[in-house]
Coordinates of C-alpha atoms (C1' of nucleotides) in Angstrom, one line a residue:
Chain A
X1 CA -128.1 52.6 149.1
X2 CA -125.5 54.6 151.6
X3 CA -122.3 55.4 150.2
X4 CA -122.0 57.8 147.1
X5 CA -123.2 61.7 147.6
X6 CA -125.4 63.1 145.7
X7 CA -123.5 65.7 143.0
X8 CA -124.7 69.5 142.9
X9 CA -124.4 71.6 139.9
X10 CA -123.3 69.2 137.6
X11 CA -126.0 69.6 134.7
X12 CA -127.7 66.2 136.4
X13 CA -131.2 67.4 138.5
X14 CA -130.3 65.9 142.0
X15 CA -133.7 64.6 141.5
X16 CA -132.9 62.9 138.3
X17 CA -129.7 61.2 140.2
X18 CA -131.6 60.3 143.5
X19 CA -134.5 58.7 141.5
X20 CA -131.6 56.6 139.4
X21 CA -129.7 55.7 142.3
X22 CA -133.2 54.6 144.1
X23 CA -133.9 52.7 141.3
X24 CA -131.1 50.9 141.1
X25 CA -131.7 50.0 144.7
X26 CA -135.0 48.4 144.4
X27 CA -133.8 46.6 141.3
X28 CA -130.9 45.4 143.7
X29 CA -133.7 43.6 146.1
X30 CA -132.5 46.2 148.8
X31 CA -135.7 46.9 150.3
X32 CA -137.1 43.6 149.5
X33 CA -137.8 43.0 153.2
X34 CA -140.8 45.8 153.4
X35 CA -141.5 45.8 149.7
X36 CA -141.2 49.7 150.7
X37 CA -138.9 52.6 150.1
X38 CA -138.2 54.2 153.0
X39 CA -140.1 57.0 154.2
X40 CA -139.4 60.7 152.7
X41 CA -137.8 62.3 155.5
X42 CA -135.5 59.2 156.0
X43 CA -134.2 59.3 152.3
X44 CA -133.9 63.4 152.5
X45 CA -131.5 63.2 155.7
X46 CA -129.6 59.7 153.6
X47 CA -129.2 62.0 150.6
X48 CA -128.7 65.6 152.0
X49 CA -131.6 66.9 150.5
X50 CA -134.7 68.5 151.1
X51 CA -138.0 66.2 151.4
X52 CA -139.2 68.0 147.9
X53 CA -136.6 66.9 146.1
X54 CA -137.2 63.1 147.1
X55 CA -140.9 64.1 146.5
X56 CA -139.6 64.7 142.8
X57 CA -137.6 61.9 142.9
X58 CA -140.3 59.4 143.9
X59 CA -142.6 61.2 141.7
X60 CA -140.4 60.1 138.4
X61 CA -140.4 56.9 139.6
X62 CA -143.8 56.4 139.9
X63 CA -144.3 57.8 136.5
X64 CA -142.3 54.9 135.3
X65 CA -145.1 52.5 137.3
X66 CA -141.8 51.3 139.7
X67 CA -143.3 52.6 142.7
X68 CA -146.6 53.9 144.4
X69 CA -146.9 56.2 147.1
X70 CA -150.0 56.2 148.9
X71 CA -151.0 58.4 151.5
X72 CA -150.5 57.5 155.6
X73 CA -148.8 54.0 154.2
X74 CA -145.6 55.0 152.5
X75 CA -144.2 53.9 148.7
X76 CA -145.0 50.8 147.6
X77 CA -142.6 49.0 145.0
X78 CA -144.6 48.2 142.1
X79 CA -141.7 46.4 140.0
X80 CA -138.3 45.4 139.8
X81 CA -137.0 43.7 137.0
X82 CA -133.4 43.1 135.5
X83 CA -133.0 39.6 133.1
X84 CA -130.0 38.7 132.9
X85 CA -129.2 37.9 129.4
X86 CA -126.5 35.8 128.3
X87 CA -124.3 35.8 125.7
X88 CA -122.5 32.9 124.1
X89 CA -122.4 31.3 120.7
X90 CA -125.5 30.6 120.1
X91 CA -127.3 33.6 121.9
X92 CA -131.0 34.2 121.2
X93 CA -133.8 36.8 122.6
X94 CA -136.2 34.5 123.6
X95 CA -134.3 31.5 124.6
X96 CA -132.2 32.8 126.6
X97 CA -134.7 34.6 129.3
X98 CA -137.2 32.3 128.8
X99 CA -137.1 30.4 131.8
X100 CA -136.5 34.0 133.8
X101 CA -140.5 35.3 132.4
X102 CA -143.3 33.9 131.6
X103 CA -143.6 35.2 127.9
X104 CA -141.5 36.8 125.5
X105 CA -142.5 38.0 121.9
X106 CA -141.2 39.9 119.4
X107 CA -142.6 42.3 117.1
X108 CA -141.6 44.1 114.4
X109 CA -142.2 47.2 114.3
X110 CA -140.7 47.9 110.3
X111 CA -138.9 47.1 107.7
X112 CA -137.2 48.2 104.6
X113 CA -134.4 47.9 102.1
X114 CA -131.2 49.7 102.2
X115 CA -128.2 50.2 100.3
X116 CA -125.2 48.8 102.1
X117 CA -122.8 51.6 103.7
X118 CA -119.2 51.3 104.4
X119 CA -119.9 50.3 108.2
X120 CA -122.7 47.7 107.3
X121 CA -120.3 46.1 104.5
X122 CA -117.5 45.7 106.1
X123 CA -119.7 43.7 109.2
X124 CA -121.2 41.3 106.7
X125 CA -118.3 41.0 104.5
X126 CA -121.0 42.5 101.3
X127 CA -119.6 45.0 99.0
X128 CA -121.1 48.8 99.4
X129 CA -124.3 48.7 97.6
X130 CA -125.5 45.7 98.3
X131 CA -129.2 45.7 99.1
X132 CA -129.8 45.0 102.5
X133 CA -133.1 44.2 104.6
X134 CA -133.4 46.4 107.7
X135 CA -135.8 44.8 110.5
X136 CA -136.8 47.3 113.1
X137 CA -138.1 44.7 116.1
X138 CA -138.8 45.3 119.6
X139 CA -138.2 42.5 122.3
X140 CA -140.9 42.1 125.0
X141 CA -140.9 40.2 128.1
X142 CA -144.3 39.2 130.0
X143 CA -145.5 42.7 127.7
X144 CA -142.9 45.0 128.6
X145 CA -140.4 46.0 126.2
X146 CA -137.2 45.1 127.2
X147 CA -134.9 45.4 124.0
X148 CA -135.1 47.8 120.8
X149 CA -133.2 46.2 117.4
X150 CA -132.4 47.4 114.0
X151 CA -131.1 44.2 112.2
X152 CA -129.3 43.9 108.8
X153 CA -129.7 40.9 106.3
X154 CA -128.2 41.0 102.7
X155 CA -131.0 40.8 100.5
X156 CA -130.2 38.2 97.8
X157 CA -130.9 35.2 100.6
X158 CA -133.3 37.0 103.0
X159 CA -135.2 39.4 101.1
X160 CA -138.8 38.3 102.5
X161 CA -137.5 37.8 106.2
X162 CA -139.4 40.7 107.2
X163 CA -142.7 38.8 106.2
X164 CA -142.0 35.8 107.6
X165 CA -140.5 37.6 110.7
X166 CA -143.9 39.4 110.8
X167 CA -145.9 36.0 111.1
X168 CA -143.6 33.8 113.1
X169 CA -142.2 36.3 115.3
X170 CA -138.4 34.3 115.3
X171 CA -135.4 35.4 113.7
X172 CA -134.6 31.7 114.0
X173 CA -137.9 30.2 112.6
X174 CA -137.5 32.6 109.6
X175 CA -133.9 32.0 109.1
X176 CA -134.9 28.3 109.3
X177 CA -137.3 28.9 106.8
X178 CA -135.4 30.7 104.6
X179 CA -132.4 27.6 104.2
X180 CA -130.2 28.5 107.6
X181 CA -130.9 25.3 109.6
X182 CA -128.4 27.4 112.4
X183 CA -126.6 30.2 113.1
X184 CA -123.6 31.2 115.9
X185 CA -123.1 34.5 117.3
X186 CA -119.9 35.5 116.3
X187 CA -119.2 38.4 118.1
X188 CA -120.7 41.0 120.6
X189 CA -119.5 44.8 121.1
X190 CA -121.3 45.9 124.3
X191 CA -121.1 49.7 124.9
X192 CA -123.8 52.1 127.1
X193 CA -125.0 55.3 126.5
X194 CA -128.1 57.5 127.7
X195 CA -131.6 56.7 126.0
X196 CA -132.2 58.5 123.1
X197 CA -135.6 59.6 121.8
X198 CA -136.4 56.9 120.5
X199 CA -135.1 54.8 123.5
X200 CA -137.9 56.4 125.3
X201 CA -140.7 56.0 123.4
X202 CA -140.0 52.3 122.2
X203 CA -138.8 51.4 125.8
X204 CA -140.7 52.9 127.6
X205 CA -137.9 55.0 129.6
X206 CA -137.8 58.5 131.3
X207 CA -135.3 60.7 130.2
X208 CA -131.5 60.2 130.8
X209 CA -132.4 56.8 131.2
X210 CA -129.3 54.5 130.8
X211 CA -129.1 52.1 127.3
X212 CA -126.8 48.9 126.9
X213 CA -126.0 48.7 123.5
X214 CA -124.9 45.5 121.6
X215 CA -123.7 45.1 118.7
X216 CA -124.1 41.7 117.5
X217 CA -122.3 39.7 114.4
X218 CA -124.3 36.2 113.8
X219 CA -123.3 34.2 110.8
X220 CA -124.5 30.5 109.4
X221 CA -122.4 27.4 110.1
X222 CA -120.3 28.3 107.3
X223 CA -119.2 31.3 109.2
X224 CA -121.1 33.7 106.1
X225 CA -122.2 36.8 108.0
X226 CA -126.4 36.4 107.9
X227 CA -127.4 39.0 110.3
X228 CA -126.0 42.2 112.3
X229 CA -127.6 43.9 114.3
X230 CA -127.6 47.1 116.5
X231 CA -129.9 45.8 119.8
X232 CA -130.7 48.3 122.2
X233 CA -131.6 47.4 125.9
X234 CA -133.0 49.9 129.1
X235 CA -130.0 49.4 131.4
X236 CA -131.7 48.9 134.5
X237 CA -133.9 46.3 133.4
X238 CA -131.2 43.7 131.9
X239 CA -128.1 42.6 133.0
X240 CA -125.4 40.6 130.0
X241 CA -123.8 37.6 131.5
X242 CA -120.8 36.1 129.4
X243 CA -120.0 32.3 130.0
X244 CA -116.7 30.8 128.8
Chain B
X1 CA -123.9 63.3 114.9
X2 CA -127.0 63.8 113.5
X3 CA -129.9 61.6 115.1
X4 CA -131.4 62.0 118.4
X5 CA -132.5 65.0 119.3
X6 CA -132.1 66.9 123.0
X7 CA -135.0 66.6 125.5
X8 CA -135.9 69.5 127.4
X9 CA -136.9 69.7 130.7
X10 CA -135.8 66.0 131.7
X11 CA -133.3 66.9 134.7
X12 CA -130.6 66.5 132.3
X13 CA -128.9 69.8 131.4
X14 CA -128.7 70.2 127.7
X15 CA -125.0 71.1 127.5
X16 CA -124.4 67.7 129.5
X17 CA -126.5 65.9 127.0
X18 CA -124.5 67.7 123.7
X19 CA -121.5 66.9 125.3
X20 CA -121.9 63.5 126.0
X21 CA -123.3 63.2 122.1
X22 CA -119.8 65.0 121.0
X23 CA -117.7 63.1 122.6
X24 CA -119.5 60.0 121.5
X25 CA -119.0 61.5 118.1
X26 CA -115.5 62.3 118.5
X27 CA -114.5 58.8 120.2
X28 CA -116.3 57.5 116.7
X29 CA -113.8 59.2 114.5
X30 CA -116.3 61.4 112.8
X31 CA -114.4 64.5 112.9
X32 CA -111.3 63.0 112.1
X33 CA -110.9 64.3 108.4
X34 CA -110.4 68.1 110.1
X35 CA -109.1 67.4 114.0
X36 CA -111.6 69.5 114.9
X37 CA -114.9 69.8 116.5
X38 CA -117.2 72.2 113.9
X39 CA -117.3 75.8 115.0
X40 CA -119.9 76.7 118.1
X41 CA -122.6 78.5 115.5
X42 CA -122.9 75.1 113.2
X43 CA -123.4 73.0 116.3
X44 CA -126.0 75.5 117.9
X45 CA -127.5 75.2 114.7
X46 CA -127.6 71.6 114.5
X47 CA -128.4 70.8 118.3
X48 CA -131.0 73.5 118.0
X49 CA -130.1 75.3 121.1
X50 CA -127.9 78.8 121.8
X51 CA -124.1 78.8 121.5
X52 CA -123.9 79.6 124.7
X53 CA -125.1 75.9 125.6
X54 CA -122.7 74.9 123.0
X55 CA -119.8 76.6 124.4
X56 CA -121.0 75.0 128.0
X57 CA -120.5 71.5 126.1
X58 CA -117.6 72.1 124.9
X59 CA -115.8 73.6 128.0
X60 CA -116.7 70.6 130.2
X61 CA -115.0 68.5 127.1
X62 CA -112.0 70.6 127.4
X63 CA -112.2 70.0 131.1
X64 CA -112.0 66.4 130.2
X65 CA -108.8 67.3 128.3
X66 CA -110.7 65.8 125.3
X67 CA -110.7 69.1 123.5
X68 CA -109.1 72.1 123.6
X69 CA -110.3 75.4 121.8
X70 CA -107.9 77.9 120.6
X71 CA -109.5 81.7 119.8
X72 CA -109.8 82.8 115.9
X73 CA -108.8 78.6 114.4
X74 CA -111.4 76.6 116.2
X75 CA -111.8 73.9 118.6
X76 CA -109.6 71.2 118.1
X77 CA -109.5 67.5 118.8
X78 CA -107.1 66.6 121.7
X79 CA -107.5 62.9 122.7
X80 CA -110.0 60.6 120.9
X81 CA -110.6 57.4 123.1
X82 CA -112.5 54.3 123.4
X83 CA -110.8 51.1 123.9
X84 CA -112.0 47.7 123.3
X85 CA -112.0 45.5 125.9
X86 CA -111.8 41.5 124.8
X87 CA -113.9 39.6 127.3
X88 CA -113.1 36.1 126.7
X89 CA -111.7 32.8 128.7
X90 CA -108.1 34.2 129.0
X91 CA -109.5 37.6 130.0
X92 CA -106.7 40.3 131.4
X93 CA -106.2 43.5 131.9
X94 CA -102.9 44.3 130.1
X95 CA -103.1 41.9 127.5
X96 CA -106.6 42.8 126.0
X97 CA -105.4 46.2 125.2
X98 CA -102.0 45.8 125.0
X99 CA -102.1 46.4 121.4
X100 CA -104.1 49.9 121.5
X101 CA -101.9 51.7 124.1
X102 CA -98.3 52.4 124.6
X103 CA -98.5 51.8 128.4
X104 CA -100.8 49.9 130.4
X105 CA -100.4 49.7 134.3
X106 CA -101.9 48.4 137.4
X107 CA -101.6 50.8 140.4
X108 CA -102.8 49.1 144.4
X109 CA -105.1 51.7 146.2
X110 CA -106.1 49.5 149.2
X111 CA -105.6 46.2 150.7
X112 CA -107.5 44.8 153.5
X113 CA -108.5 41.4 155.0
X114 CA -112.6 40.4 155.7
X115 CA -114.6 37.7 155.9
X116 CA -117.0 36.4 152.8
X117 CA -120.3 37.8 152.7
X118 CA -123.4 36.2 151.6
X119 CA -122.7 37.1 147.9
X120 CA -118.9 36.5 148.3
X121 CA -119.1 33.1 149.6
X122 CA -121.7 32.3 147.2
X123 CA -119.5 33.2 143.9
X124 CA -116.0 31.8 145.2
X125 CA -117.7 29.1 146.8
X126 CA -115.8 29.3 150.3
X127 CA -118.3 29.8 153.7
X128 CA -120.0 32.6 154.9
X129 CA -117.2 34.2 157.6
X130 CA -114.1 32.9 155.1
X131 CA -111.2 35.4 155.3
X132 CA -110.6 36.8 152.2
X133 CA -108.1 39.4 150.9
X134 CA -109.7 42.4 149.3
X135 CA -107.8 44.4 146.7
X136 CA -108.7 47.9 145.2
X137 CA -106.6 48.6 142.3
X138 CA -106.8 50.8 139.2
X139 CA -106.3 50.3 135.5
X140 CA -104.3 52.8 133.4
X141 CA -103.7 52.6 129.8
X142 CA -101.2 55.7 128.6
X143 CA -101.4 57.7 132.3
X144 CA -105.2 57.6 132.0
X145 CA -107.3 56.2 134.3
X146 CA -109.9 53.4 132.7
X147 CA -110.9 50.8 135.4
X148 CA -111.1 50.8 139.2
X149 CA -111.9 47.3 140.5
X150 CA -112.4 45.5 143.5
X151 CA -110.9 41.8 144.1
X152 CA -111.7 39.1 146.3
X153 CA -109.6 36.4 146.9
X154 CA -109.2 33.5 149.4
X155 CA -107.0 34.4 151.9
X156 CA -105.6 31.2 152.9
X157 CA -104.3 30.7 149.3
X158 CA -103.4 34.0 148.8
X159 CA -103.1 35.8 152.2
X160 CA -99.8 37.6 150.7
X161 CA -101.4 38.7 147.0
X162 CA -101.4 42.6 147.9
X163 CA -97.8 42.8 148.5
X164 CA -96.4 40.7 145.6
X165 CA -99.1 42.7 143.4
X166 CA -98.1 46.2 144.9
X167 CA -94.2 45.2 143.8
X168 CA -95.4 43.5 140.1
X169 CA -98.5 45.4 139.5
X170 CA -99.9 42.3 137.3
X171 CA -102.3 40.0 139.0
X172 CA -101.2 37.0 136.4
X173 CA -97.9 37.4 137.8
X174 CA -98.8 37.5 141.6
X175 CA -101.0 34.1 141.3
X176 CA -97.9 32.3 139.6
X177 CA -95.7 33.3 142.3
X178 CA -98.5 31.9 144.6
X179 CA -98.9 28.7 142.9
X180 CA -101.5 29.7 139.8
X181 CA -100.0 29.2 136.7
X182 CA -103.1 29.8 134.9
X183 CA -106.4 30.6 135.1
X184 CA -109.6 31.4 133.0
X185 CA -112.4 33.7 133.3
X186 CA -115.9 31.8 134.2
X187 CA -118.5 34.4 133.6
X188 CA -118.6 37.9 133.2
X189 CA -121.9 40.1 134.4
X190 CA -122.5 43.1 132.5
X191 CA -124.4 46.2 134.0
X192 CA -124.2 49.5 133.7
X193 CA -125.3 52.6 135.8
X194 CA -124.1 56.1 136.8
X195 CA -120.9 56.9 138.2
X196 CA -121.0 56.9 141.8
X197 CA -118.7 59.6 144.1
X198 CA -115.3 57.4 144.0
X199 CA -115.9 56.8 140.2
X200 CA -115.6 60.1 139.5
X201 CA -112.3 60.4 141.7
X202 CA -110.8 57.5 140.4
X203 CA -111.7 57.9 136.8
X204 CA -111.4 61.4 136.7
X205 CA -115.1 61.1 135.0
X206 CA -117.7 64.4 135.2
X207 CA -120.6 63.6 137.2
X208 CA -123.6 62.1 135.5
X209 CA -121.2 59.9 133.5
X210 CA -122.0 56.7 132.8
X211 CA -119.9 53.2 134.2
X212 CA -120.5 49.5 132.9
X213 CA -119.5 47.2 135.7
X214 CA -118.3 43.5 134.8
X215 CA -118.3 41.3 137.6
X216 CA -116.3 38.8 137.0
X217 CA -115.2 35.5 138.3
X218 CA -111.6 33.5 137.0
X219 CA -110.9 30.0 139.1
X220 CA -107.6 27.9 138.5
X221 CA -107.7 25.1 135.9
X222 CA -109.1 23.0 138.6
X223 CA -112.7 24.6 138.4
X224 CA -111.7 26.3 142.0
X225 CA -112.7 30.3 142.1
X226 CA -109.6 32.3 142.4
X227 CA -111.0 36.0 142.2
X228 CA -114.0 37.4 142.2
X229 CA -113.9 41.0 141.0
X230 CA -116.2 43.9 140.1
X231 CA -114.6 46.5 138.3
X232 CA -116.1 50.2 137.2
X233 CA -115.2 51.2 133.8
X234 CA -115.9 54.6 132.5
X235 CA -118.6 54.0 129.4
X236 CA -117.1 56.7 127.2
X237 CA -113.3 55.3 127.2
X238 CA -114.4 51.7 126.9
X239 CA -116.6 49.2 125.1
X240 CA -116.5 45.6 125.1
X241 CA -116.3 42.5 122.7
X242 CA -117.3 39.3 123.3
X243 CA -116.1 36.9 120.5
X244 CA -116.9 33.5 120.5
Chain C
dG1 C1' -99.1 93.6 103.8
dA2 C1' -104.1 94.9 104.3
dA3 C1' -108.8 93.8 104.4
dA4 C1' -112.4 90.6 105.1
dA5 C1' -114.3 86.6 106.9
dT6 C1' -114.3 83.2 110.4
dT7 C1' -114.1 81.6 115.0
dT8 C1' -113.6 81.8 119.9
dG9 C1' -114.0 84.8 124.2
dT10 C1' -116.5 88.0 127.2
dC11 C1' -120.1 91.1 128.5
dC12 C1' -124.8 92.6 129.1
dG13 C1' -129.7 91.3 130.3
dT14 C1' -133.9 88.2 130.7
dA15 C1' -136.6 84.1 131.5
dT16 C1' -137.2 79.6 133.4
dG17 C1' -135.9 75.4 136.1
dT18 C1' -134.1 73.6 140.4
dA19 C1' -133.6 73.4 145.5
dT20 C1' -134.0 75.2 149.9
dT21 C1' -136.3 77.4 153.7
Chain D
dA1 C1' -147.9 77.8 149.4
dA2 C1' -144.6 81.4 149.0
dA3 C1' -140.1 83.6 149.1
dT4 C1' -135.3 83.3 148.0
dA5 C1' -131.0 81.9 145.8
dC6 C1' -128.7 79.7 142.3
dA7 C1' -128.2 77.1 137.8
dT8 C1' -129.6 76.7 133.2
dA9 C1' -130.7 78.5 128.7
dC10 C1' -131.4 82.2 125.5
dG11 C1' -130.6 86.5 122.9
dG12 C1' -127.7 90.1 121.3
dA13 C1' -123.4 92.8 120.9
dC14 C1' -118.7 93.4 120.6
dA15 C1' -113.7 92.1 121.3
dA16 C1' -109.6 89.2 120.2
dA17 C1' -107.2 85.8 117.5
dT18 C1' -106.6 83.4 113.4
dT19 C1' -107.3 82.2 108.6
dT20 C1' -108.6 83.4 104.1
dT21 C1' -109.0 86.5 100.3

DNA sequence: GAAAATTTGTCCGTATGTATT
DNA sequence: AAATACATACGGACAAATTTT
């Protein structure tokens, strides 16, 4: 928690960065001992600031449902959460969390078909044109929404995964249904940006809310590209881990 | 660049949030067909804001030395960067982006000696109160900044690493001198999160930028932990690719 | 070369948001 | 709760430099 100042006139609310950094704290286990954030006064003389800008702070925070402040106790920490999701060959949303929560699910929340564009073409290796499906799911974890994704499929093999997505809920049941027994994860670009409109409403973010983006390549065991997909993730919820 | 649009009232300035999507834009080529960023009055259009927010964008992008305006022609495009960062088995520095720079260098900031924490002693698998070496160093690619990282290693194998590092500036090259001829990387966590005071020294980022942090662990070809490092990359400049 | 159009630079003022006291 | 100071954002007007006509 000590360490970094707090940046003034920088076009980042000191509100907006105090609530960040405190969030990243809790998600840290730092005040795991009380189950507490510390009192106003004593986070206003850690951060230099006046005790209504940690009022603000606190008061995005409990917007988010992290913490609740109630009078003559203190703030209580509602949540802290960051999976750690790994990536390897054969990465997949629910496997791979699913022994950190007690439910995952996905759900999709659209679907439709799209032309090919010089980007999506040359990741699956289709010529421009070709009709692809576009799945637009949301990842949850024990009901909160953990990862955003818009996936592309080439048409010609998948063109009803979104209705069998819809029912089973599993790229990988629908992929199995549909004559790919498996699939490997070919590669991953991980970049991070802030949340986007979108971001906020799907995830269920406050604004200028960090995203982990991954873009992910998966193809069958004949290395044919069956699936890419951009995957979206709140940043302070999920962590990537990469074992060779 | 068309997309998202800007929240209001969200502790994020709007010219911070238009200049983080320009540079995004800029980093992804889209301009590259003039060199130059589209004149203030077509971006104050499209953001939907004044162009006096516009021009606020833009001068803390010129700040960054990624653009430069010129009076009467327009503003045009001075650096466009965002290298990819392999994260593999045989992860390094130099190597992985050998191929997109002309120069890539390793400059010692600190050095010190301290005993393994909880978490240190944990990931390189020595006891709690284990002397280890701690290195602070920072990656350059072309004169810029792009990593800062701190380094654990075990001091009684390699009590003498930040001198023969200072002298090669190559980490691969210190452990061979100290009895490593090779090593691989175990796992790599991803995070990411705001830059903190030192990142913004050290990366010569603007404040409310964003950092992805790998922690990382390599160990001999033996299995035993070598170096456990986390290292602070600024999220604009890099992105990184997992292949498997 | 001259005029017009385009584009950045600077100035004025006003309203609202942020932070402190 | 209120007063104060500063940052942010907007609107308009004009100047200066460059390109286009």
């Amino acid at each position: 928690m000590v360490g970094q100042k707090i940046q003034r006139q920088t076009g980042v609310a000191l509100w907006r960065q105090i609530a960040d950094r405190i969030r990243t704290s809790i998600s840290h286990g730092d005040f795991d001992e009380t189950g507490m954030v510390p009192p106003e006064t004593t986070l206003a003389l850690q951060f230099g600031v006046n005790r209504h800008t940690i009022r603000s702070a606190l008061g995005a925070l409990a917007q988010e449902g992290i913490v609740r402040a109630v009078q003559g106790r203190g703030t209580l920490i509602e949540r802290k959460e960051r999976l750690s999701f790994p990536i390897s060959k054969r990465t997949r949303f629910s496997q791979g969390i699913g022994d950190q929560v007690r439910e995952t699910r996905s759900v999709l929340l659209a679907s439709s078909e799209e032309p090919a564009n010089a980007e999506l073409s040359g990741q699956l290796k289709v010529d421009v044109g070709t009709k692809l499906v576009r799945l637009e799911t949301l990842g949850q974890a024990d009901h909160r929404p953990v990862s955003r994704a818009t996936s592309w499929f080439p048409a010609d093999r998948f063109g009803d995964i979104a209705e069998i997505y819809r029912t089973t809920g599993s790229i990988t049941k629908a992929f199995r249904e549909l004559g790919v027994p498996d699939y490997v994860r070919v590669v991953t670009e991980i970049t991070a940006t802030h949340a986007d409109e979108s971001d906020l409403s799907d995830l269920q973010l406050s604004p200028g809310a960090i995203v982990l983006v991954a873009q992910a390549l998966n193809a069958d065991l004949d290395d044919v590209p069956v699936q890419y997909s951009i995957s979206r993730f709140a940043a302070d919820r999920v962590r990537f881990t990469v074992e060779n």
